[in-house]
Short mmCIF file of C-alpha atoms in Angstrom, two decimals:
data_model
loop_
_atom_site.label_atom_id
_atom_site.label_comp_id
_atom_site.label_asym_id
_atom_site.label_seq_id
_atom_site.Cartn_x
_atom_site.Cartn_y
_atom_site.Cartn_z
CA MET A 8 -42.66 -1.77 21.91
CA GLU A 9 -39.34 -0.23 22.76
CA MET A 10 -37.16 0.78 19.80
CA ASN A 11 -33.55 -0.38 19.95
CA SER A 12 -30.75 2.02 19.01
CA ALA A 13 -30.24 0.56 15.53
CA ASP A 14 -33.93 0.94 14.68
CA PHE A 15 -33.86 4.44 16.08
CA THR A 16 -30.88 5.56 13.99
CA SER A 17 -32.22 3.99 10.79
CA HIS A 18 -35.57 5.61 11.36
CA VAL A 19 -34.16 9.07 12.04
CA GLY A 20 -31.56 8.87 9.25
CA GLY A 21 -34.16 7.70 6.77
CA GLU A 22 -34.05 7.93 3.03
CA VAL A 23 -32.84 11.54 2.89
CA GLY A 24 -29.84 10.83 5.08
CA GLU A 25 -28.94 7.67 3.21
CA THR A 26 -29.22 9.37 -0.17
CA ARG A 27 -27.03 12.25 0.97
CA LEU A 28 -24.56 9.84 2.49
CA ARG A 29 -24.37 7.89 -0.76
CA VAL A 30 -23.72 11.05 -2.80
CA ALA A 31 -21.11 12.37 -0.35
CA SER A 32 -19.34 8.99 -0.14
CA GLY A 33 -19.12 8.84 -3.92
CA ALA A 34 -17.59 12.32 -3.98
CA LEU A 35 -15.08 11.35 -1.30
CA ARG A 36 -14.03 8.23 -3.24
CA GLY A 37 -13.00 10.39 -6.17
CA HIS A 38 -11.45 13.12 -4.05
CA THR A 39 -7.71 13.85 -3.94
CA GLU A 40 -6.57 16.29 -1.27
CA ASP A 41 -5.01 19.47 -2.68
CA ARG A 42 -2.33 19.22 -0.01
CA TRP A 43 -1.35 15.76 -1.25
CA VAL A 44 -0.76 17.09 -4.75
CA GLU A 45 1.53 19.75 -3.26
CA VAL A 46 3.63 17.47 -1.05
CA ALA A 47 3.75 14.13 -2.88
CA GLY A 48 6.81 14.83 -5.04
CA ASP A 49 9.04 15.99 -2.19
CA MET A 50 7.80 13.20 0.05
CA LEU A 51 8.74 10.53 -2.51
CA THR A 52 12.24 12.03 -2.75
CA ARG A 53 12.62 11.97 1.04
CA VAL A 54 11.35 8.39 1.33
CA MET A 55 13.66 7.09 -1.37
CA SER A 56 16.69 8.77 0.17
CA VAL A 57 16.44 6.25 3.02
CA SER A 58 18.76 3.27 2.55
CA ARG A 59 17.96 -0.31 3.44
CA VAL A 60 20.40 -2.12 5.71
CA SER A 61 22.43 -4.39 3.47
CA HIS A 62 25.59 -6.53 3.65
CA PRO A 63 28.72 -5.23 1.91
CA ILE A 64 30.20 -7.43 -0.81
CA ARG A 65 33.83 -6.96 -1.82
CA ALA A 66 34.43 -5.97 -5.45
CA ARG A 67 37.75 -5.77 -7.29
CA SER A 68 38.93 -3.35 -9.96
CA VAL A 69 42.37 -2.58 -11.42
CA SER A 70 42.82 0.15 -8.82
CA GLY A 71 42.07 -2.10 -5.85
CA SER A 72 39.09 -3.44 -3.94
CA PHE A 73 35.95 -1.67 -2.80
CA TYR A 74 32.54 -2.63 -1.41
CA VAL A 75 29.14 -2.84 -3.06
CA SER A 76 26.03 -3.34 -0.94
CA GLU A 77 24.08 -6.53 -1.52
CA GLN A 78 21.06 -4.34 -2.20
CA VAL A 79 22.81 -2.48 -5.01
CA LEU A 80 24.01 -5.76 -6.47
CA SER A 81 20.50 -7.29 -6.38
CA ALA A 82 18.93 -4.18 -7.90
CA SER A 83 21.45 -4.02 -10.74
CA LEU A 84 21.03 -7.75 -11.46
CA GLN A 85 17.25 -7.31 -11.52
CA ARG A 86 17.57 -4.41 -13.97
CA ALA A 87 19.93 -6.36 -16.23
CA LEU A 88 17.76 -9.49 -16.24
CA ASP A 89 14.62 -7.47 -16.92
CA VAL A 90 15.43 -7.32 -20.66
CA ILE A 91 14.98 -11.10 -20.97
CA PRO A 92 11.45 -11.75 -22.22
CA LEU A 93 8.99 -14.39 -20.94
CA CYS A 94 10.34 -14.38 -17.41
CA GLU A 95 10.31 -12.20 -14.31
CA VAL A 96 12.85 -12.24 -11.52
CA THR A 97 10.99 -12.95 -8.28
CA GLY A 98 13.94 -13.16 -5.94
CA ILE A 99 17.71 -12.79 -5.76
CA GLN A 100 19.87 -14.17 -2.96
CA VAL A 101 23.55 -13.36 -2.84
CA GLN A 102 25.65 -15.89 -0.94
CA ALA A 103 28.73 -14.58 0.76
CA ASP A 104 31.42 -15.72 3.16
CA ALA A 105 31.82 -12.61 5.33
CA ASP A 106 32.24 -9.96 2.60
CA THR A 107 33.34 -12.34 -0.19
CA TYR A 108 30.91 -13.37 -2.90
CA THR A 109 30.46 -17.16 -3.07
CA GLY A 110 27.37 -17.71 -5.17
CA LEU A 111 23.96 -16.57 -6.33
CA THR A 112 20.41 -17.90 -6.41
CA ILE A 113 17.94 -16.34 -8.83
CA ARG A 114 14.25 -17.20 -8.64
CA LEU A 115 12.01 -16.79 -11.68
CA ALA A 116 8.41 -16.79 -12.83
CA VAL A 117 8.25 -18.00 -16.43
CA GLN A 118 5.49 -17.76 -19.01
CA TYR A 119 3.81 -21.00 -20.09
CA PRO A 120 4.37 -22.85 -22.48
CA TYR A 121 7.84 -21.65 -23.38
CA PRO A 122 10.77 -24.03 -22.72
CA LEU A 123 12.45 -23.32 -19.41
CA ILE A 124 16.04 -24.39 -20.05
CA PRO A 125 16.90 -21.78 -22.74
CA ILE A 126 15.41 -19.05 -20.53
CA ALA A 127 17.41 -20.25 -17.50
CA ASP A 128 20.60 -20.35 -19.59
CA GLN A 129 19.96 -16.82 -20.82
CA VAL A 130 19.41 -15.63 -17.26
CA ARG A 131 22.59 -17.28 -16.02
CA GLU A 132 24.68 -15.78 -18.81
CA MET A 133 23.24 -12.30 -18.35
CA ALA A 134 23.79 -12.51 -14.58
CA ARG A 135 27.37 -13.67 -15.10
CA GLN A 136 28.09 -10.61 -17.26
CA GLN A 137 26.48 -8.27 -14.75
CA LEU A 138 28.36 -9.80 -11.81
CA ALA A 139 31.66 -9.33 -13.65
CA GLU A 140 30.74 -5.73 -14.44
CA ILE A 141 29.94 -4.87 -10.83
CA LEU A 142 32.23 -7.08 -8.74
CA GLY A 143 35.06 -7.64 -11.23
CA PRO A 144 36.38 -11.17 -11.67
CA VAL A 145 34.41 -13.38 -9.30
CA SER A 146 35.51 -16.60 -7.73
CA PRO A 147 34.11 -19.23 -7.79
CA VAL A 148 33.42 -18.85 -11.49
CA VAL A 149 29.80 -18.94 -12.54
CA THR A 150 28.58 -22.48 -13.23
CA VAL A 151 25.31 -24.31 -12.68
CA SER A 152 26.70 -25.27 -9.27
CA THR A 153 27.53 -21.78 -8.11
CA MET A 154 24.62 -19.92 -9.67
CA HIS A 155 21.24 -21.50 -9.10
CA VAL A 156 18.33 -20.50 -11.31
CA ASN A 157 15.08 -21.73 -9.79
CA VAL A 158 11.76 -21.50 -11.61
CA ASP A 159 9.30 -21.01 -8.76
CA ASP A 160 6.25 -20.07 -10.77
CA VAL A 161 4.76 -20.57 -14.23
CA THR A 162 2.13 -18.14 -15.49
CA THR A 163 -0.17 -18.17 -18.48
CA GLY A 164 0.10 -14.38 -18.88
CA ASP A 165 3.11 -12.10 -19.03
CA PRO A 166 4.90 -12.57 -15.69
CA LYS A 167 6.27 -9.02 -15.90
CA ILE A 168 2.71 -7.66 -15.63
CA GLY A 169 1.17 -10.14 -13.21
CA MET B 21 9.16 -14.18 -28.36
CA SER B 22 8.49 -10.56 -27.65
CA ALA B 23 11.01 -8.22 -26.04
CA GLU B 24 8.63 -5.29 -25.72
CA VAL B 25 9.33 -3.03 -22.78
CA THR B 26 6.51 -3.29 -20.25
CA SER B 27 5.36 0.01 -18.77
CA VAL B 28 5.51 0.23 -15.01
CA LYS B 29 1.90 1.47 -15.13
CA ASP B 30 0.78 -1.88 -16.56
CA ARG B 31 2.23 -3.96 -13.75
CA SER B 32 0.08 -5.46 -11.00
CA ASP B 33 0.61 -4.49 -7.37
CA ASP B 34 2.15 -7.91 -6.69
CA VAL B 35 4.75 -7.47 -9.40
CA LEU B 36 5.50 -3.89 -8.33
CA ALA B 37 5.94 -5.01 -4.71
CA ARG B 38 8.31 -7.78 -5.73
CA ARG B 39 10.37 -5.51 -7.94
CA ALA B 40 10.49 -2.74 -5.35
CA GLY B 41 11.60 -5.38 -2.85
CA LEU B 42 14.54 -6.13 -5.11
CA GLY B 43 15.41 -2.43 -5.09
CA ASP B 44 13.68 -1.23 -8.25
CA ARG B 45 13.00 2.44 -7.56
CA SER B 46 10.64 3.05 -10.48
CA SER B 47 8.37 0.27 -9.18
CA PHE B 48 8.32 1.85 -5.73
CA ALA B 49 7.56 5.26 -7.26
CA GLU B 50 4.59 3.67 -9.02
CA ILE B 51 3.37 2.14 -5.74
CA PHE B 52 3.67 5.58 -4.17
CA ASP B 53 1.70 7.20 -7.02
CA ARG B 54 -0.93 4.47 -7.05
CA HIS B 55 -1.68 4.36 -3.32
CA GLY B 56 -0.30 7.55 -1.76
CA ALA B 57 -3.36 9.73 -2.33
CA ALA B 58 -5.71 7.16 -0.76
CA LEU B 59 -3.45 6.69 2.25
CA TYR B 60 -3.33 10.45 2.72
CA ARG B 61 -7.12 10.80 2.34
CA TYR B 62 -7.55 8.14 5.03
CA ALA B 63 -4.90 9.64 7.35
CA VAL B 64 -6.35 13.17 7.18
CA ARG B 65 -9.74 11.91 8.35
CA MET B 66 -8.35 9.61 11.00
CA LEU B 67 -6.24 12.47 12.35
CA ASN B 68 -9.18 14.86 12.64
CA GLY B 69 -8.29 16.97 9.62
CA ASP B 70 -4.71 17.65 10.74
CA HIS B 71 -2.84 17.75 7.42
CA GLN B 72 0.63 18.05 8.91
CA SER B 73 0.17 14.95 11.04
CA ALA B 74 -1.36 13.11 8.07
CA GLU B 75 1.65 14.04 5.96
CA ASP B 76 4.00 12.71 8.66
CA ALA B 77 1.98 9.49 8.98
CA VAL B 78 2.02 8.81 5.24
CA GLN B 79 5.72 9.62 4.95
CA GLU B 80 6.49 7.21 7.79
CA THR B 81 4.24 4.59 6.18
CA MET B 82 5.95 4.88 2.83
CA THR B 83 9.40 4.85 4.41
CA LYS B 84 8.56 1.63 6.28
CA ALA B 85 7.14 0.16 3.07
CA TRP B 86 10.34 0.97 1.17
CA LEU B 87 12.49 -0.53 3.92
CA LYS B 88 10.36 -3.66 4.41
CA LEU B 89 9.24 -4.56 0.90
CA ASP B 90 12.14 -6.99 0.49
CA ARG B 91 10.44 -9.05 3.22
CA PHE B 92 6.88 -8.61 1.90
CA ARG B 93 5.58 -12.11 1.12
CA GLY B 94 2.18 -11.19 -0.27
CA ASP B 95 0.17 -12.88 2.49
CA SER B 96 -2.20 -9.92 2.19
CA SER B 97 -2.59 -7.59 -0.77
CA LEU B 98 -0.15 -4.71 -1.05
CA ARG B 99 -3.02 -2.24 -0.58
CA THR B 100 -4.18 -3.94 2.64
CA TRP B 101 -0.61 -4.04 3.93
CA LEU B 102 -0.15 -0.31 3.23
CA PHE B 103 -3.42 0.57 4.96
CA ARG B 104 -2.37 -1.49 7.96
CA LEU B 105 0.87 0.47 8.13
CA VAL B 106 -0.87 3.85 7.86
CA ALA B 107 -3.59 2.87 10.35
CA ASN B 108 -0.89 2.04 12.90
CA GLU B 109 0.91 5.31 12.18
CA CYS B 110 -2.34 7.22 12.77
CA ILE B 111 -2.90 5.46 16.10
CA ASP B 112 0.67 6.25 17.17
CA SER B 113 0.23 9.87 16.14
CA LEU B 114 -2.99 10.21 18.15
CA ARG B 115 -1.41 8.52 21.17
CA ARG B 116 1.45 11.00 21.11
CA ARG B 117 -0.97 13.91 21.12
CA ARG B 118 -3.75 12.91 23.47
CA PRO B 119 -5.72 9.91 24.72
CA ILE B 120 -7.91 8.32 22.02
CA VAL B 121 -11.59 8.02 22.68
CA VAL B 122 -12.53 4.62 21.32
CA GLY B 123 -15.97 4.11 22.84
CA ASP B 124 -18.82 3.20 20.54
CA ASP B 125 -21.51 5.03 22.42
CA LEU B 126 -20.79 8.59 21.44
CA ILE B 127 -23.94 9.18 19.44
CA SER B 128 -25.44 12.21 21.03
CA VAL B 129 -29.14 12.62 21.49
CA LEU B 130 -30.56 13.67 18.17
CA SER B 131 -33.40 15.97 17.47
CA ARG B 132 -35.96 14.65 15.01
CA GLU B 133 -36.98 18.21 14.26
CA ALA B 134 -33.66 18.77 12.52
CA ALA B 135 -34.41 16.22 9.82
CA PRO B 136 -34.96 18.06 6.53
CA GLY B 137 -37.52 17.31 3.89
CA PRO B 138 -36.73 14.97 1.02
CA HIS B 139 -36.52 17.75 -1.55
CA ASP B 140 -33.48 19.41 -0.03
CA VAL B 141 -30.94 20.11 -2.72
CA ALA B 142 -27.28 20.48 -1.89
CA SER B 143 -24.16 20.66 -3.94
CA VAL B 144 -21.97 17.59 -3.85
CA LEU B 145 -19.16 19.64 -2.36
CA GLU B 146 -21.32 20.83 0.50
CA LEU B 147 -22.42 17.28 1.15
CA GLN B 148 -18.84 16.11 1.20
CA GLU B 149 -17.97 18.83 3.72
CA ALA B 150 -20.94 17.78 5.83
CA LEU B 151 -19.76 14.18 5.67
CA ASP B 152 -16.26 15.18 6.77
CA LYS B 153 -17.73 16.93 9.79
CA ALA B 154 -19.94 13.95 10.59
CA LEU B 155 -16.97 11.59 10.34
CA LEU B 156 -15.17 13.60 13.02
CA GLU B 157 -17.96 12.72 15.45
CA LEU B 158 -17.57 8.98 14.98
CA PRO B 159 -15.48 6.94 17.39
CA TRP B 160 -12.10 6.05 15.93
CA ARG B 161 -12.80 2.40 15.02
CA GLN B 162 -16.16 3.16 13.42
CA ARG B 163 -14.61 5.94 11.39
CA ALA B 164 -11.73 3.71 10.29
CA ALA B 165 -14.03 0.81 9.33
CA TRP B 166 -16.37 3.10 7.41
CA MET B 167 -13.55 4.84 5.52
CA LEU B 168 -11.91 1.55 4.58
CA ARG B 169 -15.19 0.00 3.38
CA GLU B 170 -17.10 2.85 1.76
CA VAL B 171 -14.27 4.99 0.43
CA GLU B 172 -11.32 2.63 -0.04
CA ASP B 173 -13.44 -0.41 -1.01
CA LEU B 174 -11.67 -2.94 1.19
CA SER B 175 -13.48 -6.19 1.98
CA TYR B 176 -14.66 -6.94 5.52
CA ALA B 177 -11.83 -9.44 5.90
CA GLU B 178 -9.26 -6.88 4.75
CA ILE B 179 -10.65 -4.28 7.17
CA ALA B 180 -10.41 -6.81 10.00
CA GLU B 181 -6.78 -7.35 9.08
CA VAL B 182 -5.99 -3.63 8.86
CA LEU B 183 -7.64 -2.88 12.20
CA ASP B 184 -6.43 -6.11 13.81
CA THR B 185 -9.90 -7.21 14.84
CA SER B 186 -12.57 -9.78 13.95
CA LEU B 187 -15.13 -9.84 11.13
CA ALA B 188 -17.96 -9.63 13.67
CA VAL B 189 -16.49 -6.46 15.18
CA VAL B 190 -16.07 -4.93 11.71
CA ARG B 191 -19.71 -5.69 10.87
CA GLY B 192 -20.86 -4.08 14.10
CA GLN B 193 -18.68 -1.00 13.67
CA LEU B 194 -19.87 -0.51 10.10
CA HIS B 195 -23.50 -0.89 11.01
CA ARG B 196 -23.23 1.74 13.73
CA ALA B 197 -21.15 4.08 11.59
CA ARG B 198 -23.59 3.94 8.66
CA ALA B 199 -26.57 4.57 10.92
CA THR B 200 -24.94 7.54 12.65
CA LEU B 201 -23.71 9.09 9.41
CA ALA B 202 -27.14 8.74 7.78
CA ILE B 203 -28.65 10.59 10.74
CA ARG B 204 -26.06 13.32 10.61
CA MET B 205 -26.52 13.77 6.88
CA ALA B 206 -30.30 13.90 7.29
CA GLN B 207 -29.89 16.61 9.93
CA TRP B 208 -27.57 18.67 7.78
CA ARG B 209 -28.73 22.33 7.34
#
């Protein structure tokens, strides 16, 4: 009977080949290239020096107006809101009319079974403070109509860990 | 209520991806630390041991990840998504250099006489070097499928997604890769 190619390779490889392959594969799984250890730090610096394209939002200070990128605003809001326990920010959308701030939507994952409303209120207040710190006095003022806090997810564990 | 500070190391990939998408740099740095070495290990072998090209491919992968994470919706796992990015970078790199041989029939005629006895002893390092050489002989898709399954522990479905192919093709590629590598390892020395 003619041997097909799969039978042929299995036969020739045999137990010795498979054992060696298993040992070598295991070694490769735990292997980190020396070169990677050398270049990783500089590579991370280069990667993070690249900026995402982001809309400018006008901010006001006593000395005049200036622009803050939407990305910087979102990142600083996320950092500020991170101190609030039992919830995790899952999304931030800044609404703007051209370059003028008009509102904010913050999406959250919240830990069960804690009450949602006090957490949402805390988030809104913290975001209001952070907006004022970065953009100066904002108009429209922050209310439940101009800043939406949406709870998109409820988790049984700590939503900051996942 | 607890206000304990959660370490970035404790966070899941999903949470890190979401936070990095919002611009959190420490979360992205953790993603880089957690997955960079594996992406590099894969790229080096897919680029025939060329470390400079592998470095370029991983840097481009990580740059794209940083720029696109705000649109990452988690349809696949972060790890699968990163491997898909690096696999595409490797293909682009090879295309820039020379045509890619993607045939599956490259197994050369093998001599049964070369097969060693079962009591051969070799150091793990030597075996790993032998495996690296054997991997270079595999066609690109077989090599990619084998690396992703046996070294990076991706599921068949994840491999199909990374390589943009079907489960049946992945099964076939893996079967052929395993058989060829077992032969090569048996012939070693």
